[in-house]
Amino acid sequence: MPDVPAFAPSVLADLTGRLLAWYAREGRDLPWRVKGGARPDPYRVWLSEVMLQQTTVATVGPYYAAFLARWPTVGALAGASLDDVLTAWAGLGYYARARNLHACARAVVEHHQGRFPDTEAALHTLPGVGAYTAAAIAAIAFGRRAVVVDGNVERVMARLFALGDPLPGARKALKARADSLTPEAAQAGDYAQAVMDLGATLCTPRNPACGLCPWRDACQGRRLGLAESLPAKAPRPEKPTRRGIAFWAERADGAVLLRRRPERGLLGGMMEIPSTPWREEPWTLAEALADAPLSAEWKPVPGRVRHTFTHFHLELDVVAARVGLNAHARGVWVAPDDLGHHALPTAMTRIVHLALTRKERG
DNA sequence: CAGGCGTGGTT
DNA sequence: TAACCAAGCCT
C-alpha cells in the first residue's frame, strides 16, 4: 500500500494491544464465538459471516440458531434442497446470499472433500464469499493473518486517522490503515472481531461513545471534532415508488395460489402471490386483469401493502377471488396453515396478512 | 465502477 | 415519519 502510516510502528502496536485488551474485557459473547482462544468451527464462522452481511446481530440470531440446529455441518447443508434453504432464509433478505450459501456448501463437499479451504485466496473463490468474508474466515477460523475490512473497519479507520476522502474511493487507503494495525496471524482473528465490535458498540455511525473508546487518546477524528462526520459518503439517489396489483386467489377448500419467482434478480427463487409487474405508473383493475393468474371475479381488498426494498418503494393493491376446486393455474395451491412452510419474503407475507385479516373481518 | 439486491431497528 | 443504516457480493 502506498500510504505512509501517520503513526509510528510502536504507536500502532500499542493501539493494537489496547484494542485486544479492550476486546478481552468488553467483547460480546455471540453464538458463533468460542472462548479460551480455541478455533471455532469454520462452518459456523462462514454461516454467521454470510448471515451478517449487511444484517444486524440481533436479526441474525434466531436464523443462525435455526440453521445450525437443522444443518449442523456443511455436508448436511449441501444435502438440503435449495427450496428448503430459501424457506429457512425467508425474511432475512438479500436472497442471493441463500442461493450462494447452498451453492457454496455443495462446492465445499464436491471440490474440497467437505472441508472449507484454509487460505484467504481459496476461500475467495467460493460462491458468496467476497473479499471481506474470505479474510474474516481465514483470520477467525484458521488463524491466518488477513486484513479484514467491513463497514465497521472503514468507519473506525476513517476516524482514527481522520481520512476525509469519501467512500467508495477511499477504500484502498482505509485498507492500508487497517493493514498497519493488524497483528500477526495468532491474533488476527481476535483483532478483526475486536475492531468490528468497537464499530458496532462504541464507534457507531451516529453518537459515537468516544469517552469509552480504547483509542480515544490517539483518534485524530475525535481530536479534530469531526469523528461523527466520518467517513464521508456520497448522497444516495431518491427511491422511486413502484406499484402493482396482487391476485389473492382462494380455492373452495381455502388453499391460495402461490408461484415461484425467476431464479435470479429481485427475490430470486422465492415464492410470491401472483401480481402484475411493478411499475411507477398506477394500474387500473381492468388493465391488470391481463396479468391475472386465472379468470375470475376479482374484487378489491380494502387497504394497501407498502414495502421498501433497497432501491424502490413498493405499493401493492390486492384483489381477491374465490375459485372452484378444479381451478387451474400455473403455481401451487397452499393451505393457509402451510404458508409458513414456503419461501415467502416479507413483502409477500404482508399481502398474506392483509388478505387474511380482511377475510376474518369480512 | 455503479447499481441491483431485503429487512428491521433507530433517530 | 421518513431517512438512514448494518459484519457485502456480484455483474
GROMACS .gro file of N, CA, C and O in nm, chain A residues 31-142:
model
  448
   31PRO      N    1  -2.312  -1.612   1.961
   31PRO     CA    2  -2.330  -1.759   1.947
   31PRO      C    3  -2.222  -1.825   1.864
   31PRO      O    4  -2.193  -1.944   1.884
   32TRP      N    5  -2.164  -1.753   1.768
   32TRP     CA    6  -2.066  -1.816   1.679
   32TRP      C    7  -1.923  -1.797   1.729
   32TRP      O    8  -1.829  -1.835   1.662
   33ARG      N    9  -1.908  -1.736   1.845
   33ARG     CA   10  -1.774  -1.719   1.901
   33ARG      C   11  -1.745  -1.830   2.002
   33ARG      O   12  -1.835  -1.883   2.065
   34VAL      N   13  -1.615  -1.863   2.015
   34VAL     CA   14  -1.574  -1.961   2.116
   34VAL      C   15  -1.478  -1.893   2.212
   34VAL      O   16  -1.409  -1.798   2.177
   35LYS      N   17  -1.475  -1.945   2.332
   35LYS     CA   18  -1.392  -1.883   2.435
   35LYS      C   19  -1.259  -1.956   2.449
   35LYS      O   20  -1.242  -2.068   2.401
   36GLY      N   21  -1.168  -1.891   2.516
   36GLY     CA   22  -1.043  -1.954   2.552
   36GLY      C   23  -0.944  -1.969   2.440
   36GLY      O   24  -0.856  -2.054   2.445
   37GLY      N   25  -0.958  -1.887   2.335
   37GLY     CA   26  -0.860  -1.890   2.227
   37GLY      C   27  -0.870  -2.012   2.138
   37GLY      O   28  -0.785  -2.031   2.050
   38ALA      N   29  -0.972  -2.095   2.157
   38ALA     CA   30  -0.989  -2.211   2.070
   38ALA      C   31  -1.033  -2.165   1.932
   38ALA      O   32  -1.087  -2.056   1.916
   39ARG      N   33  -1.008  -2.250   1.832
   39ARG     CA   34  -1.051  -2.215   1.696
   39ARG      C   35  -1.194  -2.260   1.673
   39ARG      O   36  -1.226  -2.375   1.692
   40PRO      N   37  -1.277  -2.168   1.629
   40PRO     CA   38  -1.417  -2.205   1.603
   40PRO      C   39  -1.430  -2.291   1.477
   40PRO      O   40  -1.341  -2.292   1.391
   41ASP      N   41  -1.540  -2.361   1.467
   41ASP     CA   42  -1.573  -2.444   1.350
   41ASP      C   43  -1.586  -2.353   1.227
   41ASP      O   44  -1.668  -2.262   1.226
   42PRO      N   45  -1.506  -2.378   1.122
   42PRO     CA   46  -1.514  -2.293   1.002
   42PRO      C   47  -1.655  -2.285   0.945
   42PRO      O   48  -1.695  -2.180   0.893
   43TYR      N   49  -1.730  -2.393   0.953
   43TYR     CA   50  -1.868  -2.392   0.904
   43TYR      C   51  -1.950  -2.288   0.977
   43TYR      O   52  -2.026  -2.211   0.917
   44ARG      N   53  -1.934  -2.281   1.108
   44ARG     CA   54  -2.011  -2.185   1.187
   44ARG      C   55  -1.966  -2.042   1.159
   44ARG      O   56  -2.047  -1.950   1.156
   45VAL      N   57  -1.837  -2.024   1.142
   45VAL     CA   58  -1.786  -1.890   1.111
   45VAL      C   59  -1.841  -1.845   0.977
   45VAL      O   60  -1.893  -1.733   0.962
   46TRP      N   61  -1.832  -1.933   0.878
   46TRP     CA   62  -1.883  -1.900   0.744
   46TRP      C   63  -2.032  -1.869   0.748
   46TRP      O   64  -2.077  -1.767   0.695
   47LEU      N   65  -2.110  -1.956   0.813
   47LEU     CA   66  -2.255  -1.936   0.820
   47LEU      C   67  -2.288  -1.802   0.885
   47LEU      O   68  -2.370  -1.724   0.835
   48SER      N   69  -2.223  -1.773   0.996
   48SER     CA   70  -2.251  -1.646   1.064
   48SER      C   71  -2.208  -1.527   0.979
   48SER      O   72  -2.280  -1.428   0.970
   49GLU      N   73  -2.093  -1.535   0.916
   49GLU     CA   74  -2.044  -1.423   0.836
   49GLU      C   75  -2.136  -1.394   0.717
   49GLU      O   76  -2.162  -1.278   0.686
   50VAL      N   77  -2.185  -1.497   0.652
   50VAL     CA   78  -2.275  -1.473   0.539
   50VAL      C   79  -2.406  -1.411   0.588
   50VAL      O   80  -2.457  -1.316   0.530
   51MET      N   81  -2.457  -1.463   0.699
   51MET     CA   82  -2.582  -1.406   0.752
   51MET      C   83  -2.563  -1.261   0.796
   51MET      O   84  -2.654  -1.179   0.787
   52LEU      N   85  -2.442  -1.230   0.843
   52LEU     CA   86  -2.417  -1.096   0.897
   52LEU      C   87  -2.389  -0.992   0.789
   52LEU      O   88  -2.376  -0.873   0.820
   53GLN      N   89  -2.380  -1.035   0.663
   53GLN     CA   90  -2.356  -0.938   0.556
   53GLN      C   91  -2.473  -0.840   0.549
   53GLN      O   92  -2.585  -0.878   0.518
   54GLN      N   93  -2.447  -0.717   0.579
   54GLN     CA   94  -2.549  -0.610   0.574
   54GLN      C   95  -2.667  -0.638   0.665
   54GLN      O   96  -2.779  -0.592   0.640
   55THR      N   97  -2.644  -0.715   0.770
   55THR     CA   98  -2.754  -0.755   0.857
   55THR      C   99  -2.707  -0.749   1.002
   55THR      O  100  -2.593  -0.785   1.032
   56THR      N  101  -2.796  -0.705   1.092
   56THR     CA  102  -2.755  -0.684   1.231
   56THR      C  103  -2.748  -0.815   1.309
   56THR      O  104  -2.815  -0.913   1.276
   57VAL      N  105  -2.668  -0.814   1.415
   57VAL     CA  106  -2.652  -0.930   1.502
   57VAL      C  107  -2.787  -0.976   1.556
   57VAL      O  108  -2.817  -1.096   1.560
   58ALA      N  109  -2.871  -0.881   1.597
   58ALA     CA  110  -3.000  -0.916   1.657
   58ALA      C  111  -3.089  -0.989   1.557
   58ALA      O  112  -3.159  -1.084   1.593
   59THR      N  113  -3.087  -0.945   1.433
   59THR     CA  114  -3.169  -1.009   1.330
   59THR      C  115  -3.118  -1.149   1.299
   59THR      O  116  -3.196  -1.243   1.279
   60VAL      N  117  -2.987  -1.163   1.295
   60VAL     CA  118  -2.926  -1.291   1.256
   60VAL      C  119  -2.951  -1.400   1.361
   60VAL      O  120  -2.973  -1.517   1.326
   61GLY      N  121  -2.947  -1.363   1.489
   61GLY     CA  122  -2.952  -1.459   1.599
   61GLY      C  123  -3.042  -1.580   1.578
   61GLY      O  124  -2.995  -1.694   1.573
   62PRO      N  125  -3.173  -1.561   1.565
   62PRO     CA  126  -3.264  -1.676   1.552
   62PRO      C  127  -3.241  -1.757   1.423
   62PRO      O  128  -3.258  -1.879   1.425
   63TYR      N  129  -3.204  -1.689   1.315
   63TYR     CA  130  -3.179  -1.762   1.190
   63TYR      C  131  -3.056  -1.851   1.205
   63TYR      O  132  -3.053  -1.965   1.161
   64TYR      N  133  -2.952  -1.797   1.268
   64TYR     CA  134  -2.830  -1.875   1.287
   64TYR      C  135  -2.860  -1.999   1.372
   64TYR      O  136  -2.818  -2.110   1.337
   65ALA      N  137  -2.935  -1.982   1.478
   65ALA     CA  138  -2.967  -2.097   1.565
   65ALA      C  139  -3.049  -2.201   1.489
   65ALA      O  140  -3.023  -2.322   1.500
   66ALA      N  141  -3.144  -2.155   1.409
   66ALA     CA  142  -3.229  -2.249   1.335
   66ALA      C  143  -3.151  -2.325   1.229
   66ALA      O  144  -3.168  -2.447   1.213
   67PHE      N  145  -3.065  -2.254   1.157
   67PHE     CA  146  -2.983  -2.321   1.055
   67PHE      C  147  -2.890  -2.423   1.119
   67PHE      O  148  -2.876  -2.535   1.070
   68LEU      N  149  -2.826  -2.385   1.228
   68LEU     CA  150  -2.729  -2.475   1.290
   68LEU      C  151  -2.798  -2.600   1.346
   68LEU      O  152  -2.744  -2.711   1.339
   69ALA      N  153  -2.919  -2.581   1.401
   69ALA     CA  154  -2.993  -2.696   1.455
   69ALA      C  155  -3.034  -2.791   1.343
   69ALA      O  156  -3.028  -2.913   1.358
   70ARG      N  157  -3.076  -2.734   1.231
   70ARG     CA  158  -3.128  -2.818   1.123
   70ARG      C  159  -3.016  -2.876   1.037
   70ARG      O  160  -3.025  -2.990   0.990
   71TRP      N  161  -2.911  -2.795   1.016
   71TRP     CA  162  -2.798  -2.840   0.932
   71TRP      C  163  -2.669  -2.816   1.011
   71TRP      O  164  -2.603  -2.712   0.997
   72PRO      N  165  -2.629  -2.913   1.093
   72PRO     CA  166  -2.515  -2.892   1.185
   72PRO      C  167  -2.380  -2.889   1.115
   72PRO      O  168  -2.282  -2.843   1.175
   73THR      N  169  -2.374  -2.939   0.993
   73THR     CA  170  -2.246  -2.945   0.921
   73THR      C  171  -2.265  -2.894   0.778
   73THR      O  172  -2.377  -2.889   0.727
   74VAL      N  173  -2.155  -2.864   0.715
   74VAL     CA  174  -2.164  -2.818   0.576
   74VAL      C  175  -2.215  -2.931   0.487
   74VAL      O  176  -2.286  -2.906   0.389
   75GLY      N  177  -2.185  -3.054   0.524
   75GLY     CA  178  -2.235  -3.167   0.448
   75GLY      C  179  -2.387  -3.178   0.455
   75GLY      O  180  -2.455  -3.207   0.356
   76ALA      N  181  -2.440  -3.155   0.574
   76ALA     CA  182  -2.586  -3.159   0.591
   76ALA      C  183  -2.652  -3.050   0.508
   76ALA      O  184  -2.753  -3.072   0.441
   77LEU      N  185  -2.592  -2.931   0.510
   77LEU     CA  186  -2.649  -2.821   0.433
   77LEU      C  187  -2.641  -2.849   0.283
   77LEU      O  188  -2.734  -2.819   0.207
   78ALA      N  189  -2.531  -2.909   0.241
   78ALA     CA  190  -2.516  -2.944   0.099
   78ALA      C  191  -2.621  -3.045   0.055
   78ALA      O  192  -2.660  -3.049  -0.061
   79GLY      N  193  -2.667  -3.126   0.149
   79GLY     CA  194  -2.767  -3.227   0.117
   79GLY      C  195  -2.909  -3.174   0.113
   79GLY      O  196  -3.002  -3.243   0.070
   80ALA      N  197  -2.928  -3.051   0.158
   80ALA     CA  198  -3.062  -2.991   0.159
   80ALA      C  199  -3.101  -2.947   0.019
   80ALA      O  200  -3.015  -2.925  -0.067
   81SER      N  201  -3.232  -2.932  -0.004
   81SER     CA  202  -3.278  -2.874  -0.130
   81SER      C  203  -3.265  -2.723  -0.123
   81SER      O  204  -3.270  -2.664  -0.014
   82LEU      N  205  -3.248  -2.660  -0.239
   82LEU     CA  206  -3.242  -2.514  -0.241
   82LEU      C  207  -3.371  -2.454  -0.185
   82LEU      O  208  -3.368  -2.354  -0.112
   83ASP      N  209  -3.484  -2.516  -0.215
   83ASP     CA  210  -3.611  -2.462  -0.165
   83ASP      C  211  -3.616  -2.464  -0.013
   83ASP      O  212  -3.667  -2.370   0.049
   84ASP      N  213  -3.565  -2.571   0.048
   84ASP     CA  214  -3.564  -2.575   0.195
   84ASP      C  215  -3.475  -2.465   0.253
   84ASP      O  216  -3.507  -2.405   0.356
   85VAL      N  217  -3.362  -2.439   0.186
   85VAL     CA  218  -3.272  -2.334   0.234
   85VAL      C  219  -3.338  -2.196   0.218
   85VAL      O  220  -3.334  -2.112   0.309
   86LEU      N  221  -3.401  -2.174   0.104
   86LEU     CA  222  -3.470  -2.046   0.082
   86LEU      C  223  -3.583  -2.027   0.182
   86LEU      O  224  -3.607  -1.916   0.231
   87THR      N  225  -3.655  -2.135   0.213
   87THR     CA  226  -3.765  -2.125   0.309
   87THR      C  227  -3.711  -2.089   0.447
   87THR      O  228  -3.768  -2.005   0.517
   88ALA      N  229  -3.600  -2.150   0.485
   88ALA     CA  230  -3.541  -2.119   0.616
   88ALA      C  231  -3.484  -1.977   0.620
   88ALA      O  232  -3.477  -1.914   0.725
   89TRP      N  233  -3.444  -1.928   0.503
   89TRP     CA  234  -3.385  -1.794   0.493
   89TRP      C  235  -3.493  -1.686   0.483
   89TRP      O  236  -3.464  -1.566   0.502
   90ALA      N  237  -3.613  -1.724   0.451
   90ALA     CA  238  -3.721  -1.627   0.424
   90ALA      C  239  -3.732  -1.525   0.537
   90ALA      O  240  -3.741  -1.562   0.655
   91GLY      N  241  -3.732  -1.397   0.502
   91GLY     CA  242  -3.741  -1.289   0.599
   91GLY      C  243  -3.607  -1.226   0.629
   91GLY      O  244  -3.601  -1.114   0.682
   92LEU      N  245  -3.499  -1.295   0.597
   92LEU     CA  246  -3.365  -1.242   0.627
   92LEU      C  247  -3.315  -1.145   0.519
   92LEU      O  248  -3.228  -1.062   0.544
   93GLY      N  249  -3.371  -1.157   0.398
   93GLY     CA  250  -3.335  -1.062   0.293
   93GLY      C  251  -3.211  -1.098   0.214
   93GLY      O  252  -3.139  -1.193   0.247
   94TYR      N  253  -3.187  -1.021   0.109
   94TYR     CA  254  -3.073  -1.046   0.019
   94TYR      C  255  -3.063  -1.195  -0.014
   94TYR      O  256  -2.967  -1.263   0.024
   95TYR      N  257  -3.162  -1.242  -0.088
   95TYR     CA  258  -3.177  -1.387  -0.107
   95TYR      C  259  -3.070  -1.451  -0.194
   95TYR      O  260  -3.056  -1.573  -0.195
   96ALA      N  261  -2.994  -1.369  -0.266
   96ALA     CA  262  -2.879  -1.424  -0.337
   96ALA      C  263  -2.783  -1.489  -0.238
   96ALA      O  264  -2.711  -1.583  -0.271
   97ARG      N  265  -2.782  -1.437  -0.114
   97ARG     CA  266  -2.696  -1.498  -0.012
   97ARG      C  267  -2.735  -1.643   0.012
   97ARG      O  268  -2.650  -1.730   0.030
   98ALA      N  269  -2.865  -1.670   0.016
   98ALA     CA  270  -2.912  -1.807   0.042
   98ALA      C  271  -2.880  -1.898  -0.077
   98ALA      O  272  -2.840  -2.013  -0.059
   99ARG      N  273  -2.896  -1.845  -0.197
   99ARG     CA  274  -2.863  -1.926  -0.315
   99ARG      C  275  -2.714  -1.955  -0.317
   99ARG      O  276  -2.670  -2.068  -0.344
  100ASN      N  277  -2.632  -1.853  -0.286
  100ASN     CA  278  -2.488  -1.875  -0.283
  100ASN      C  279  -2.445  -1.963  -0.167
  100ASN      O  280  -2.350  -2.041  -0.178
  101LEU      N  281  -2.515  -1.952  -0.054
  101LEU     CA  282  -2.485  -2.037   0.062
  101LEU      C  283  -2.498  -2.184   0.023
  101LEU      O  284  -2.413  -2.267   0.054
  102HIS      N  285  -2.609  -2.213  -0.043
  102HIS     CA  286  -2.635  -2.350  -0.087
  102HIS      C  287  -2.531  -2.396  -0.188
  102HIS      O  288  -2.474  -2.506  -0.176
  103ALA      N  289  -2.502  -2.309  -0.284
  103ALA     CA  290  -2.401  -2.344  -0.386
  103ALA      C  291  -2.263  -2.361  -0.321
  103ALA      O  292  -2.186  -2.450  -0.360
  104CYS      N  293  -2.233  -2.279  -0.224
  104CYS     CA  294  -2.103  -2.286  -0.157
  104CYS      C  295  -2.090  -2.416  -0.078
  104CYS      O  296  -1.986  -2.483  -0.083
  105ALA      N  297  -2.195  -2.455  -0.008
  105ALA     CA  298  -2.191  -2.581   0.068
  105ALA      C  299  -2.164  -2.698  -0.026
  105ALA      O  300  -2.083  -2.786   0.003
  106ARG      N  301  -2.231  -2.698  -0.141
  106ARG     CA  302  -2.211  -2.806  -0.237
  106ARG      C  303  -2.071  -2.802  -0.296
  106ARG      O  304  -2.010  -2.906  -0.319
  107ALA      N  305  -2.017  -2.682  -0.318
  107ALA     CA  306  -1.881  -2.671  -0.370
  107ALA      C  307  -1.779  -2.724  -0.270
  107ALA      O  308  -1.682  -2.792  -0.307
  108VAL      N  309  -1.802  -2.695  -0.142
  108VAL     CA  310  -1.709  -2.744  -0.039
  108VAL      C  311  -1.711  -2.897  -0.035
  108VAL      O  312  -1.606  -2.961  -0.024
  109VAL      N  313  -1.829  -2.954  -0.048
  109VAL     CA  314  -1.840  -3.101  -0.045
  109VAL      C  315  -1.781  -3.162  -0.172
  109VAL      O  316  -1.706  -3.260  -0.166
  110GLU      N  317  -1.811  -3.101  -0.285
  110GLU     CA  318  -1.772  -3.165  -0.412
  110GLU      C  319  -1.627  -3.137  -0.451
  110GLU      O  320  -1.562  -3.220  -0.513
  111HIS      N  321  -1.577  -3.020  -0.415
  111HIS     CA  322  -1.443  -2.983  -0.461
  111HIS      C  323  -1.339  -2.973  -0.350
  111HIS      O  324  -1.221  -2.957  -0.376
  112HIS      N  325  -1.383  -2.980  -0.223
  112HIS     CA  326  -1.287  -2.963  -0.113
  112HIS      C  327  -1.305  -3.071  -0.006
  112HIS      O  328  -1.275  -3.048   0.111
  113GLN      N  329  -1.358  -3.186  -0.046
  113GLN     CA  330  -1.370  -3.301   0.045
  113GLN      C  331  -1.449  -3.267   0.172
  113GLN      O  332  -1.424  -3.323   0.278
  114GLY      N  333  -1.544  -3.174   0.159
  114GLY     CA  334  -1.629  -3.144   0.273
  114GLY      C  335  -1.566  -3.056   0.379
  114GLY      O  336  -1.625  -3.036   0.485
  115ARG      N  337  -1.445  -3.006   0.351
  115ARG     CA  338  -1.380  -2.915   0.448
  115ARG      C  339  -1.353  -2.781   0.381
  115ARG      O  340  -1.307  -2.775   0.266
  116PHE      N  341  -1.378  -2.674   0.454
  116PHE     CA  342  -1.352  -2.541   0.398
  116PHE      C  343  -1.202  -2.525   0.370
  116PHE      O  344  -1.120  -2.564   0.453
  117PRO      N  345  -1.165  -2.467   0.257
  117PRO     CA  346  -1.024  -2.437   0.233
  117PRO      C  347  -0.974  -2.338   0.340
  117PRO      O  348  -1.052  -2.258   0.391
  118ASP      N  349  -0.844  -2.345   0.370
  118ASP     CA  350  -0.793  -2.269   0.485
  118ASP      C  351  -0.708  -2.149   0.447
  118ASP      O  352  -0.634  -2.097   0.530
  119THR      N  353  -0.718  -2.105   0.322
  119THR     CA  354  -0.646  -1.983   0.284
  119THR      C  355  -0.746  -1.880   0.233
  119THR      O  356  -0.851  -1.913   0.177
  120GLU      N  357  -0.707  -1.753   0.250
  120GLU     CA  358  -0.793  -1.643   0.207
  120GLU      C  359  -0.822  -1.653   0.057
  120GLU      O  360  -0.937  -1.636   0.014
  121ALA      N  361  -0.719  -1.683  -0.021
  121ALA     CA  362  -0.737  -1.686  -0.167
  121ALA      C  363  -0.834  -1.796  -0.209
  121ALA      O  364  -0.920  -1.775  -0.295
  122ALA      N  365  -0.820  -1.914  -0.150
  122ALA     CA  366  -0.908  -2.025  -0.186
  122ALA      C  367  -1.051  -1.998  -0.140
  122ALA      O  368  -1.148  -2.029  -0.211
  123LEU      N  369  -1.065  -1.940  -0.023
  123LEU     CA  370  -1.199  -1.908   0.027
  123LEU      C  371  -1.268  -1.808  -0.067
  123LEU      O  372  -1.388  -1.817  -0.090
  124HIS      N  373  -1.188  -1.715  -0.119
  124HIS     CA  374  -1.243  -1.608  -0.203
  124HIS      C  375  -1.304  -1.662  -0.332
  124HIS      O  376  -1.382  -1.594  -0.399
  125THR      N  377  -1.268  -1.783  -0.371
  125THR     CA  378  -1.324  -1.840  -0.494
  125THR      C  379  -1.463  -1.900  -0.472
  125THR      O  380  -1.532  -1.932  -0.570
  126LEU      N  381  -1.505  -1.917  -0.348
  126LEU     CA  382  -1.634  -1.982  -0.320
  126LEU      C  383  -1.750  -1.887  -0.346
  126LEU      O  384  -1.737  -1.766  -0.326
  127PRO      N  385  -1.865  -1.940  -0.387
  127PRO     CA  386  -1.982  -1.855  -0.414
  127PRO      C  387  -2.026  -1.779  -0.289
  127PRO      O  388  -2.041  -1.837  -0.182
  128GLY      N  389  -2.045  -1.649  -0.304
  128GLY     CA  390  -2.094  -1.568  -0.194
  128GLY      C  391  -1.988  -1.529  -0.094
  128GLY      O  392  -2.018  -1.463   0.006
  129VAL      N  393  -1.863  -1.571  -0.117
  129VAL     CA  394  -1.752  -1.535  -0.028
  129VAL      C  395  -1.666  -1.431  -0.099
  129VAL      O  396  -1.587  -1.464  -0.186
  130GLY      N  397  -1.683  -1.307  -0.060
  130GLY     CA  398  -1.609  -1.197  -0.121
  130GLY      C  399  -1.485  -1.164  -0.040
  130GLY      O  400  -1.441  -1.243   0.046
  131ALA      N  401  -1.429  -1.047  -0.065
  131ALA     CA  402  -1.303  -1.009  -0.001
  131ALA      C  403  -1.315  -1.005   0.150
  131ALA      O  404  -1.229  -1.057   0.222
  132TYR      N  405  -1.423  -0.944   0.199
  132TYR     CA  406  -1.440  -0.935   0.344
  132TYR      C  407  -1.454  -1.073   0.407
  132TYR      O  408  -1.383  -1.108   0.503
  133THR      N  409  -1.548  -1.152   0.356
  133THR     CA  410  -1.580  -1.280   0.418
  133THR      C  411  -1.462  -1.377   0.410
  133THR      O  412  -1.436  -1.451   0.506
  134ALA      N  413  -1.391  -1.376   0.300
  134ALA     CA  414  -1.273  -1.463   0.287
  134ALA      C  415  -1.169  -1.427   0.393
  134ALA      O  416  -1.112  -1.515   0.459
  135ALA      N  417  -1.145  -1.298   0.411
  135ALA     CA  418  -1.047  -1.254   0.511
  135ALA      C  419  -1.095  -1.289   0.652
  135ALA      O  420  -1.016  -1.335   0.736
  136ALA      N  421  -1.223  -1.270   0.677
  136ALA     CA  422  -1.277  -1.297   0.812
  136ALA      C  423  -1.265  -1.445   0.846
  136ALA      O  424  -1.223  -1.481   0.957
  137ILE      N  425  -1.302  -1.533   0.753
  137ILE     CA  426  -1.293  -1.677   0.781
  137ILE      C  427  -1.148  -1.719   0.798
  137ILE      O  428  -1.114  -1.796   0.889
  138ALA      N  429  -1.061  -1.669   0.711
  138ALA     CA  430  -0.920  -1.705   0.720
  138ALA      C  431  -0.862  -1.667   0.855
  138ALA      O  432  -0.786  -1.744   0.917
  139ALA      N  433  -0.896  -1.547   0.901
  139ALA     CA  434  -0.841  -1.499   1.028
  139ALA      C  435  -0.906  -1.567   1.149
  139ALA      O  436  -0.837  -1.614   1.240
  140ILE      N  437  -1.039  -1.573   1.148
  140ILE     CA  438  -1.111  -1.618   1.267
  140ILE      C  439  -1.107  -1.771   1.280
  140ILE      O  440  -1.085  -1.825   1.388
  141ALA      N  441  -1.129  -1.840   1.169
  141ALA     CA  442  -1.140  -1.987   1.177
  141ALA      C  443  -1.005  -2.057   1.158
  141ALA      O  444  -0.987  -2.168   1.208
  142PHE      N  445  -0.913  -1.993   1.085
  142PHE     CA  446  -0.788  -2.063   1.052
  142PHE      C  447  -0.663  -1.993   1.106
  142PHE      O  448  -0.551  -2.037   1.077
   0.00000   0.00000   0.00000
